[in-house]
Short mmCIF file of C-alpha atoms in Angstrom, two decimals:
data_model
loop_
_atom_site.label_atom_id
_atom_site.label_comp_id
_atom_site.label_asym_id
_atom_site.label_seq_id
_atom_site.Cartn_x
_atom_site.Cartn_y
_atom_site.Cartn_z
CA MET A 828 0.29 0.11 0.02
CA PHE A 829 2.70 2.15 0.84
CA SER A 830 5.31 1.03 -1.68
CA SER A 831 4.97 4.32 -3.67
CA LEU A 832 7.35 7.53 -2.90
CA ARG A 833 4.34 9.55 -2.74
CA SER A 834 2.47 7.51 -0.15
CA ARG A 835 5.48 7.46 1.79
CA LEU A 836 6.33 10.91 1.93
CA TRP A 837 2.45 11.41 2.67
CA LEU A 838 2.83 8.66 5.25
CA SER A 839 5.85 10.45 6.91
CA TYR A 840 4.40 13.94 7.24
CA ALA A 841 1.19 12.49 8.42
CA LEU A 842 3.06 10.51 10.97
CA MET A 843 5.53 13.89 11.83
CA ILE A 844 2.04 15.82 12.19
CA ALA A 845 0.07 13.25 14.34
CA THR A 846 3.42 12.96 16.87
CA ALA A 847 3.45 16.72 17.04
CA LEU A 848 -0.33 17.15 17.91
CA LEU A 849 0.19 14.15 20.31
CA ALA A 850 2.93 15.80 22.06
CA ILE A 851 1.02 19.36 22.17
CA THR A 852 -1.98 17.55 23.25
CA VAL A 853 0.18 15.86 26.35
CA VAL A 854 1.51 19.11 27.56
CA PHE A 855 -1.79 21.12 27.41
CA PHE A 856 -3.60 18.39 29.32
CA PHE A 857 -1.20 18.46 32.02
CA TYR A 858 -1.04 22.24 31.88
CA LEU A 859 -4.72 22.26 32.21
CA LEU A 860 -4.46 19.58 35.11
CA ARG A 861 -1.98 21.95 37.11
CA ASN A 862 -3.95 25.53 35.85
CA PRO A 863 -7.50 24.49 35.24
CA PRO A 864 -9.60 27.57 34.15
CA ALA A 865 -11.52 27.32 37.40
CA TYR A 866 -8.60 28.60 38.99
CA ARG A 867 -7.89 31.46 36.68
CA GLN A 868 -11.54 32.71 37.17
CA ILE A 869 -10.99 32.44 40.73
CA SER A 870 -7.79 34.78 40.40
CA ILE A 871 -9.87 37.18 38.00
CA GLN A 872 -12.84 37.40 40.68
CA LEU A 873 -10.56 37.97 43.60
CA ASN A 874 -8.89 40.65 41.87
CA LEU A 875 -12.32 42.52 40.95
CA VAL A 876 -13.18 42.03 44.21
CA LEU A 877 -10.34 43.89 45.76
CA THR A 878 -10.45 46.55 43.23
CA VAL A 879 -14.06 47.48 44.11
CA LEU A 880 -13.63 47.17 47.83
CA SER A 881 -10.44 49.51 47.54
CA ASN A 882 -12.25 51.87 46.08
CA ARG A 883 -14.69 51.76 48.88
CA SER A 884 -12.30 51.95 51.70
CA ASP A 885 -11.97 55.76 52.23
CA GLY A 886 -13.43 56.21 55.84
CA TRP A 887 -12.96 52.43 56.92
CA SER A 888 -10.31 53.54 59.60
CA SER A 889 -12.66 55.87 61.47
CA LEU A 890 -15.81 53.00 61.53
CA PRO A 891 -16.35 50.78 64.61
CA PRO A 892 -15.48 46.96 63.96
CA ALA A 893 -19.02 46.14 64.04
CA ARG A 894 -19.80 48.48 61.43
CA LEU A 895 -16.96 46.88 59.25
CA GLN A 896 -18.03 43.51 59.99
CA LYS A 897 -21.48 44.05 58.62
CA ILE A 898 -20.34 45.82 55.34
CA PHE A 899 -18.13 42.95 54.62
CA GLY A 900 -20.67 40.40 55.42
CA GLU A 901 -22.99 42.05 53.11
CA GLN A 902 -20.22 42.23 50.34
CA ASP A 903 -19.40 38.47 51.12
CA GLU A 904 -22.93 37.60 50.28
CA LEU A 905 -22.80 39.86 47.11
CA PHE A 906 -19.68 38.35 45.77
CA ASP A 907 -19.46 35.11 47.59
CA VAL A 908 -16.05 35.92 48.70
CA ARG A 909 -14.33 35.95 52.26
CA ILE A 910 -13.16 39.59 52.73
CA LEU A 911 -10.82 39.94 55.59
CA LEU A 912 -8.93 43.23 56.96
CA LEU A 913 -5.43 43.11 58.66
CA ASP A 914 -3.40 45.94 60.29
CA PRO A 915 0.27 46.64 59.02
CA GLN A 916 1.42 44.11 61.56
CA ARG A 917 -1.06 41.12 59.81
CA ASN A 918 -3.26 41.21 62.92
CA LEU A 919 -6.84 40.60 61.85
CA LEU A 920 -9.31 43.10 62.37
CA VAL A 921 -12.39 42.06 60.34
CA ASP A 922 -13.39 38.62 59.03
CA SER A 923 -16.49 38.54 56.94
CA ARG A 924 -16.97 34.81 57.95
CA GLN A 925 -15.85 34.95 61.65
CA GLY A 926 -17.54 32.49 63.52
CA LYS A 927 -19.24 30.49 60.46
CA SER A 928 -15.71 29.39 58.75
CA PRO A 929 -12.39 28.12 60.23
CA ALA A 930 -10.08 30.69 60.85
CA LEU A 931 -7.60 31.61 58.22
CA LEU A 932 -3.70 31.59 59.03
CA HIS A 933 -3.74 35.43 58.59
CA SER A 934 -0.23 35.68 58.80
CA ARG A 935 0.62 34.36 55.78
CA LEU A 936 -2.38 36.15 53.95
CA VAL A 937 -0.02 38.91 52.57
CA ARG A 938 3.29 37.16 52.21
CA VAL A 939 3.21 37.54 48.42
CA ALA A 940 1.33 40.73 47.77
CA ARG A 941 -0.60 41.04 44.56
CA LEU A 942 -0.02 37.11 43.58
CA THR A 943 -3.00 34.42 44.34
CA GLN A 944 -1.47 32.15 46.98
CA ILE A 945 -2.84 29.23 48.77
CA VAL A 946 -3.60 29.17 52.56
CA GLU A 947 -4.98 26.81 55.01
CA ASP A 948 -7.56 27.25 57.32
CA ALA A 949 -7.58 25.80 60.87
CA ASP A 950 -9.43 22.64 59.42
CA GLY A 951 -6.79 22.28 56.91
CA GLN A 952 -8.97 23.21 54.18
CA ARG A 953 -7.02 25.19 51.45
CA TRP A 954 -8.02 28.73 50.31
CA PHE A 955 -7.06 30.96 47.05
CA SER A 956 -6.41 34.32 48.88
CA LEU A 957 -5.24 37.73 47.18
CA ALA A 958 -3.95 40.51 49.27
CA ARG A 959 -3.61 44.25 48.32
CA ARG A 960 -2.28 47.16 50.54
CA LEU A 961 -4.50 50.12 51.27
CA PRO A 962 -3.74 53.73 51.59
CA ASP A 963 -3.74 53.60 55.37
CA GLY A 964 -1.34 50.78 55.53
CA ASN A 965 -3.72 47.94 56.31
CA TYR A 966 -4.31 45.09 54.07
CA LEU A 967 -7.58 44.11 52.33
CA VAL A 968 -7.71 40.37 51.54
CA ALA A 969 -10.06 38.10 49.44
CA ALA A 970 -10.40 34.62 49.62
CA VAL A 971 -12.39 31.61 48.39
CA PRO A 972 -12.27 27.81 48.94
CA ARG A 973 -9.87 26.21 46.43
CA PRO A 974 -12.42 23.87 44.55
CA THR A 975 -11.38 20.36 43.72
CA VAL A 976 -10.95 19.82 40.25
CA SER A 977 -10.78 15.99 38.90
CA ALA A 978 -8.79 14.69 35.81
CA VAL A 979 -11.90 13.45 34.36
CA SER A 980 -13.68 16.85 34.75
CA VAL A 981 -10.87 18.73 33.21
CA LEU A 982 -10.62 16.10 30.28
CA THR A 983 -14.34 16.27 29.82
CA ASP A 984 -14.98 19.89 29.97
CA GLU A 985 -11.85 21.74 29.35
CA PHE A 986 -9.44 19.67 27.17
CA LEU A 987 -11.70 17.15 24.69
CA PRO A 988 -13.77 20.00 23.22
CA PRO A 989 -11.19 22.45 21.72
CA ILE A 990 -8.66 19.33 21.29
CA LEU A 991 -11.31 17.73 19.14
CA LEU A 992 -12.44 20.58 17.53
CA GLY A 993 -9.03 22.26 16.77
CA GLY A 994 -6.83 19.23 16.50
CA LEU A 995 -8.91 17.66 14.26
CA ALA A 996 -9.26 20.69 12.02
CA ALA A 997 -5.66 21.43 12.05
CA LEU A 998 -4.72 17.62 11.51
CA PHE A 999 -7.15 17.77 8.17
CA LEU A 1000 -5.25 20.95 6.97
CA ALA A 1001 -2.01 19.52 7.76
CA LEU A 1002 -2.52 16.31 5.70
CA ILE A 1003 -3.85 18.13 2.94
CA LEU A 1004 -0.29 19.91 2.95
CA ALA A 1005 1.22 17.27 3.40
CA PHE A 1006 -0.65 15.31 0.51
CA GLY A 1007 0.49 18.49 -1.72
CA VAL A 1008 3.97 18.43 -0.79
CA ALA A 1009 4.20 14.54 -1.40
CA ARG A 1010 2.74 15.51 -4.96
CA TRP A 1011 5.31 18.33 -5.61
CA VAL A 1012 8.20 15.89 -4.82
CA ALA A 1013 6.89 12.94 -6.00
CA ASP A 1014 5.38 14.13 -9.27
CA PRO A 1015 8.62 15.46 -10.89
CA LEU A 1016 10.41 12.01 -10.02
CA GLN A 1017 7.32 10.43 -11.46
CA ARG A 1018 7.69 12.04 -14.61
CA LEU A 1019 11.36 11.18 -14.53
CA VAL A 1020 10.78 7.53 -14.38
CA THR A 1021 8.16 7.27 -16.90
CA ALA A 1022 10.53 9.59 -19.44
CA ALA A 1023 13.82 7.39 -18.46
CA GLY A 1024 11.55 4.09 -19.28
CA GLN A 1025 10.76 5.42 -22.76
CA PHE A 1026 14.00 6.68 -23.84
CA PRO A 1027 15.50 6.48 -26.42
CA ALA A 1028 12.67 4.89 -28.47
CA SER A 1029 10.54 7.87 -28.11
CA GLY A 1030 13.14 10.55 -28.13
CA ALA A 1031 13.45 12.78 -25.12
CA GLU A 1032 11.80 16.10 -24.70
CA PRO A 1033 13.41 18.28 -21.88
CA LEU A 1034 11.58 17.63 -18.81
CA PRO A 1035 10.21 20.63 -16.89
CA LEU A 1036 12.51 21.63 -13.63
CA GLU A 1037 9.95 21.46 -10.91
CA GLY A 1038 10.09 20.64 -7.24
CA PRO A 1039 12.50 20.70 -4.55
CA GLN A 1040 16.05 22.10 -5.30
CA GLU A 1041 17.30 18.52 -5.24
CA VAL A 1042 14.99 17.29 -7.41
CA ARG A 1043 15.42 20.15 -9.94
CA GLU A 1044 19.06 19.28 -10.01
CA LEU A 1045 18.60 15.69 -10.80
CA LEU A 1046 15.99 16.59 -13.48
CA ASN A 1047 18.63 18.87 -14.81
CA ALA A 1048 21.22 16.43 -14.89
CA TYR A 1049 18.96 14.05 -16.46
CA ASN A 1050 18.18 16.50 -19.52
CA ARG A 1051 21.65 17.08 -19.92
CA MET A 1052 22.56 13.44 -20.27
CA THR A 1053 19.72 12.84 -22.69
CA ALA A 1054 21.11 15.63 -24.55
CA ARG A 1055 24.49 14.10 -24.73
CA VAL A 1056 23.25 10.71 -25.72
CA GLN A 1057 21.02 12.12 -28.28
CA SER A 1058 23.82 14.04 -29.63
CA SER A 1059 26.00 10.99 -29.61
CA GLN A 1060 23.38 8.84 -31.33
CA GLN A 1061 23.25 11.86 -33.99
CA SER A 1062 27.05 11.77 -34.20
CA GLN A 1063 26.91 8.16 -34.71
CA LYS A 1064 24.42 8.39 -37.46
CA ASP A 1065 26.25 11.25 -39.22
CA PHE A 1066 29.30 9.21 -39.03
CA VAL A 1067 28.12 5.98 -40.84
CA ALA A 1068 26.34 8.46 -43.38
CA ASN A 1069 29.64 10.12 -43.89
CA VAL A 1070 31.78 7.26 -44.07
CA SER A 1071 29.61 5.67 -46.38
CA HIS A 1072 29.41 8.86 -48.70
CA GLU A 1073 33.04 9.07 -48.47
CA LEU A 1074 33.89 5.24 -49.33
CA LYS A 1075 31.33 5.37 -51.78
CA THR A 1076 33.38 7.41 -54.37
CA PRO A 1077 36.76 5.77 -54.28
CA LEU A 1078 35.15 2.44 -54.15
CA THR A 1079 33.26 3.11 -57.28
CA SER A 1080 36.12 4.32 -59.13
CA VAL A 1081 38.03 1.13 -57.85
CA GLN A 1082 35.32 -1.26 -59.19
CA GLY A 1083 35.01 0.67 -62.40
CA PHE A 1084 38.46 0.67 -63.38
CA ALA A 1085 38.89 -3.13 -62.16
CA GLN A 1086 35.96 -3.89 -64.52
CA ALA A 1087 37.52 -1.77 -67.19
CA ILE A 1088 40.96 -3.92 -66.89
CA LEU A 1089 38.97 -7.50 -66.74
CA ASP A 1090 36.54 -7.08 -69.67
CA GLY A 1091 39.02 -5.88 -71.82
CA THR A 1092 37.66 -1.70 -72.08
CA ALA A 1093 41.00 -0.71 -71.24
CA ASP A 1094 42.75 -2.74 -74.01
CA THR A 1095 46.03 -0.87 -74.49
CA PRO A 1096 48.96 -0.89 -72.30
CA ALA A 1097 48.54 3.18 -71.66
CA ALA A 1098 44.69 2.56 -70.67
CA GLN A 1099 45.66 -0.41 -68.62
CA ARG A 1100 48.33 1.78 -66.76
CA SER A 1101 46.14 4.62 -66.39
CA ALA A 1102 43.09 2.46 -64.73
CA ALA A 1103 45.54 0.92 -62.58
CA GLN A 1104 47.03 4.26 -61.48
CA ILE A 1105 43.29 5.34 -60.60
CA ILE A 1106 42.72 2.23 -58.36
CA TYR A 1107 46.18 2.58 -56.62
CA ASP A 1108 45.15 6.29 -56.07
CA GLU A 1109 42.04 5.74 -54.63
CA ALA A 1110 42.89 2.89 -52.63
CA GLY A 1111 45.57 5.25 -51.10
CA ARG A 1112 42.92 7.68 -50.30
CA MET A 1113 40.64 5.10 -48.59
CA HIS A 1114 43.87 3.79 -46.64
CA ARG A 1115 44.40 7.45 -45.42
CA MET A 1116 40.96 7.89 -44.29
CA VAL A 1117 41.12 4.36 -42.62
CA LEU A 1118 44.18 5.88 -40.64
CA ASP A 1119 42.32 8.92 -39.77
CA LEU A 1120 39.53 7.35 -38.53
CA LEU A 1121 41.66 5.02 -36.27
CA ASP A 1122 43.27 8.35 -34.92
CA LEU A 1123 39.79 9.60 -34.20
CA ALA A 1124 38.65 6.50 -32.46
CA ARG A 1125 41.90 6.49 -30.36
CA LEU A 1126 41.40 10.16 -29.38
CA ASP A 1127 38.10 9.61 -28.31
CA ALA A 1128 38.79 6.69 -26.45
CA GLY A 1129 41.63 8.34 -24.78
CA THR A 1130 43.95 5.45 -26.14
CA LEU A 1131 46.20 7.66 -28.05
CA ASP A 1132 49.65 7.64 -26.34
CA LEU A 1133 51.55 10.77 -27.15
CA LYS A 1134 55.41 9.78 -27.08
CA ARG A 1135 57.27 11.91 -24.81
CA GLY A 1136 59.85 13.96 -26.14
CA VAL A 1137 61.36 17.65 -26.41
CA VAL A 1138 60.21 19.18 -29.75
CA ASP A 1139 62.57 21.48 -31.49
CA ILE A 1140 59.58 23.57 -33.04
CA SER A 1141 62.16 25.38 -35.51
CA ALA A 1142 63.81 22.68 -36.89
CA LEU A 1143 59.73 20.86 -37.15
CA LEU A 1144 58.68 24.01 -38.80
CA GLN A 1145 61.98 24.15 -41.04
CA SER A 1146 61.14 20.81 -42.07
CA MET A 1147 57.38 21.66 -42.97
CA LEU A 1148 58.77 24.32 -45.24
CA GLU A 1149 61.30 21.87 -47.04
CA LYS A 1150 58.39 19.09 -46.93
CA PHE A 1151 56.24 21.37 -49.17
CA ALA A 1152 58.38 23.46 -51.29
CA PRO A 1153 58.04 21.18 -54.26
CA LEU A 1154 54.13 21.30 -53.83
CA ALA A 1155 54.00 25.11 -53.66
CA GLY A 1156 56.46 25.55 -56.43
CA ARG A 1157 54.15 23.47 -58.74
CA ARG A 1158 51.34 25.52 -57.90
CA GLU A 1159 53.19 28.76 -58.30
CA VAL A 1160 52.46 29.76 -54.35
CA ARG A 1161 54.87 31.43 -52.44
CA LEU A 1162 55.70 29.58 -49.21
CA SER A 1163 57.60 31.37 -46.32
CA PHE A 1164 58.55 30.78 -42.88
CA SER A 1165 59.26 33.70 -39.77
CA GLY A 1166 60.36 32.71 -36.41
CA SER A 1167 64.17 32.11 -35.16
CA SER A 1168 65.43 31.56 -31.68
CA LEU A 1169 62.21 29.68 -30.70
CA PRO A 1170 62.42 27.48 -27.57
CA PRO A 1171 61.75 23.65 -27.48
CA ILE A 1172 58.58 22.23 -26.32
CA PRO A 1173 57.49 18.98 -24.77
CA GLY A 1174 55.34 16.75 -27.01
CA ASP A 1175 54.96 14.04 -29.80
CA GLY A 1176 57.13 15.33 -32.50
CA ASP A 1177 55.18 13.33 -35.19
CA ARG A 1178 51.64 14.22 -34.02
CA LEU A 1179 52.52 17.88 -34.07
CA ALA A 1180 54.16 17.57 -37.72
CA GLN A 1181 50.60 15.83 -38.59
CA VAL A 1182 49.05 18.88 -37.42
CA PHE A 1183 50.84 21.34 -39.41
CA THR A 1184 50.87 19.08 -42.50
CA ASN A 1185 47.24 19.15 -42.46
CA LEU A 1186 47.24 22.89 -42.39
CA ILE A 1187 49.98 23.71 -44.77
CA GLU A 1188 48.54 21.30 -47.28
CA ASN A 1189 45.08 22.77 -46.85
CA ALA A 1190 46.41 26.30 -47.11
CA LEU A 1191 48.04 25.19 -50.30
CA LYS A 1192 45.16 23.50 -51.75
CA PHE A 1193 42.80 26.38 -51.30
CA THR A 1194 45.49 29.49 -52.76
CA PRO A 1195 45.36 30.09 -56.07
CA ALA A 1196 48.45 30.44 -58.29
CA GLY A 1197 50.32 33.87 -57.14
CA GLY A 1198 49.10 33.51 -53.48
CA GLN A 1199 51.15 33.13 -50.37
CA VAL A 1200 51.18 30.72 -47.74
CA GLY A 1201 53.10 31.84 -44.60
CA LEU A 1202 54.33 30.15 -41.15
CA SER A 1203 55.23 32.13 -38.48
CA ALA A 1204 55.76 31.62 -34.82
CA LYS A 1205 56.54 33.47 -31.73
CA VAL A 1206 56.72 33.50 -28.07
CA ALA A 1207 53.61 35.32 -25.95
CA GLY A 1208 54.10 34.68 -22.41
CA ALA A 1209 53.65 31.30 -21.33
CA TRP A 1210 52.89 30.22 -25.03
CA LEU A 1211 54.29 29.50 -28.20
CA GLU A 1212 51.98 30.81 -30.91
CA ILE A 1213 52.31 29.16 -34.53
CA GLU A 1214 50.33 30.92 -37.33
CA VAL A 1215 49.56 29.28 -40.68
CA SER A 1216 48.13 31.88 -43.10
CA ASP A 1217 46.97 31.82 -46.79
CA SER A 1218 45.96 34.25 -49.67
CA GLY A 1219 43.18 32.11 -50.61
CA ALA A 1220 39.56 32.66 -51.08
CA GLY A 1221 38.64 32.39 -47.10
CA ILE A 1222 35.62 30.73 -45.40
CA GLU A 1223 32.33 31.96 -45.35
CA PRO A 1224 31.16 32.93 -41.74
CA ARG A 1225 28.42 30.30 -41.75
CA ALA A 1226 31.11 27.66 -42.09
CA LEU A 1227 33.46 29.16 -39.46
CA PRO A 1228 31.91 27.74 -36.12
CA HIS A 1229 31.91 24.34 -37.82
CA ILE A 1230 35.30 24.26 -39.42
CA PHE A 1231 36.95 21.76 -36.90
CA GLU A 1232 33.94 19.73 -37.09
CA ARG A 1233 34.48 16.05 -38.28
CA PHE A 1234 33.31 15.68 -41.89
CA TYR A 1235 32.28 19.28 -42.38
CA GLN A 1236 33.19 20.45 -45.45
CA ALA A 1237 32.38 24.12 -46.68
CA ASP A 1238 31.62 22.78 -50.08
CA ALA A 1239 28.18 21.24 -49.13
CA SER A 1240 28.18 19.72 -52.61
CA ARG A 1241 30.95 17.63 -51.99
CA ARG A 1242 32.38 18.04 -55.51
CA GLY A 1243 34.89 15.87 -56.57
CA GLY A 1244 38.63 17.06 -57.65
CA GLU A 1245 41.73 17.94 -56.46
CA GLN A 1246 40.53 19.81 -53.38
CA HIS A 1247 38.09 17.15 -52.09
CA GLY A 1248 38.87 15.78 -48.83
CA ALA A 1249 37.07 13.85 -46.23
CA GLY A 1250 36.84 16.54 -43.61
CA LEU A 1251 38.73 14.59 -41.11
CA GLY A 1252 41.99 16.70 -40.99
CA LEU A 1253 41.04 19.48 -38.94
CA ALA A 1254 39.19 17.49 -36.71
CA ILE A 1255 42.09 15.16 -35.78
CA ALA A 1256 44.67 18.47 -35.73
CA THR A 1257 42.14 19.84 -32.97
CA GLU A 1258 42.53 16.67 -30.68
CA ILE A 1259 46.15 16.57 -31.37
CA VAL A 1260 46.51 19.91 -29.91
CA ARG A 1261 43.94 19.66 -26.99
CA ALA A 1262 45.96 16.64 -25.99
CA HIS A 1263 49.15 18.84 -25.77
CA GLY A 1264 47.16 21.33 -23.74
CA GLY A 1265 47.12 23.61 -26.40
CA LYS A 1266 44.34 25.60 -28.51
CA ILE A 1267 43.62 25.70 -32.15
CA SER A 1268 41.42 28.73 -33.61
CA VAL A 1269 40.87 30.52 -37.14
CA GLN A 1270 40.06 33.81 -38.50
CA SER A 1271 38.87 34.30 -42.06
CA SER A 1272 36.86 36.28 -44.18
CA PRO A 1273 35.97 35.77 -47.84
CA GLY A 1274 38.30 36.90 -50.33
CA GLN A 1275 40.61 38.05 -47.28
CA GLY A 1276 42.38 34.63 -47.06
CA SER A 1277 42.26 32.45 -43.28
CA VAL A 1278 44.81 32.38 -40.61
CA PHE A 1279 44.90 29.49 -38.45
CA PHE A 1280 46.39 29.74 -34.75
CA VAL A 1281 47.94 27.14 -32.65
CA SER A 1282 48.89 27.79 -29.31
CA LEU A 1283 50.77 25.34 -27.39
CA PRO A 1284 52.46 25.66 -23.70
CA LEU A 1285 55.96 26.36 -23.02
CA VAL A 1286 57.32 23.93 -20.30
CA SER A 1287 60.75 23.38 -19.43
CA PRO A 1288 62.29 20.12 -21.08
CA ASP A 1289 62.71 18.42 -17.81
CA ALA A 1290 58.89 18.73 -17.41
CA SER A 1291 58.12 17.47 -20.75
CA THR A 1292 55.93 14.38 -19.95
CA LEU A 1293 52.58 14.19 -21.83
CA VAL A 1294 49.89 11.59 -21.26
CA TYR A 1295 46.51 12.22 -23.18
CA LYS A 1296 43.43 11.16 -21.37
CA LYS A 1297 40.10 12.19 -23.39
CA ARG A 1298 38.12 15.21 -21.76
#
């Protein structure tokens, strides 16, 4: 019956409320036993009588005792209160019930002024009394017998009516409030359970952040998790689609030219050699793409170990210049390098060479004849900043935020040709730079060329240990 969170919350709140009401009830009951309303009414009555008589006390000192006795007797009958007059030494002057009731121990009647107190008469009966000092120095005392109050009468007359009425009303309202609080906590959690059970088959709409702070944090964490899962699923779908697309073109070429050789369409040595060359080139293209995919997989899994070493960045960039000088010459593009006295940096030289190979190769690919590609490096604080710039066509603003994404190509039509690639190089370069603790960015405007910035941390050679873990 109480297996659900909502019912358990409601039950726990109900028990706490009932416990609190029970504690209040017990305390209230014992308070009534010690101070029943009848006692409080007596105190009010005594105060009232003393106030009335005190206002009439002028001239009492000149009256004979018999006259005062008569006056006190009349007031006793009127108020049903025993009235006494004591001199400043606590000696009895007048007692309205003298001879009718046992004498009170009047020496104690004015022990505590202005507070109701209990005194005993000669027979041991207890009286409530209250004393007040008059202007002439005498004491006016009012007293009534202490009534006997039983626990049963307190329970039935004074305790049960307000407790049953007020307590049940409070309990009812508190239980309604507890039910509302239980729903406030449990309903968002129930929606979370339902959404988690239906995910990912039915997709995942973000859950509204409702309930207590802890529940809202849980819902927010679930929303972030589902967003990451959906992003990962979409990335997997895009990956399969992109890989399929990238493999389709070279495989079609390989299949077509292999068939030409097999069926004799390429019937001359020159045609056969041309077909074989195309098959070889396309196979190499697929091989490079597979290697890139393996690198990305290792980077994603955090299993790409960067070889520890100290990299002479000046020598590495100079070797890049020498490596691409022939290609730049064929394209009629001027290739330059500026930077000297660069400090060594810790890292994996082969992987950094892979980064700059990709950047320079892209720069040469998109720079027309007569243009220029430049490499520059400088120290900026704790960083080594390397720039690869070109005077090519530049990158459209809409493409800049996506330029480092996998398989992204600014040419959405994916036309073939010399400038066509798989769109993996910049993604791999980004991961390698991050693995070195660095940053990579780009600035470009259409018609103004592009500048790629690579920032690598400067660390002394004796601290050049690199271990890559996926972030």
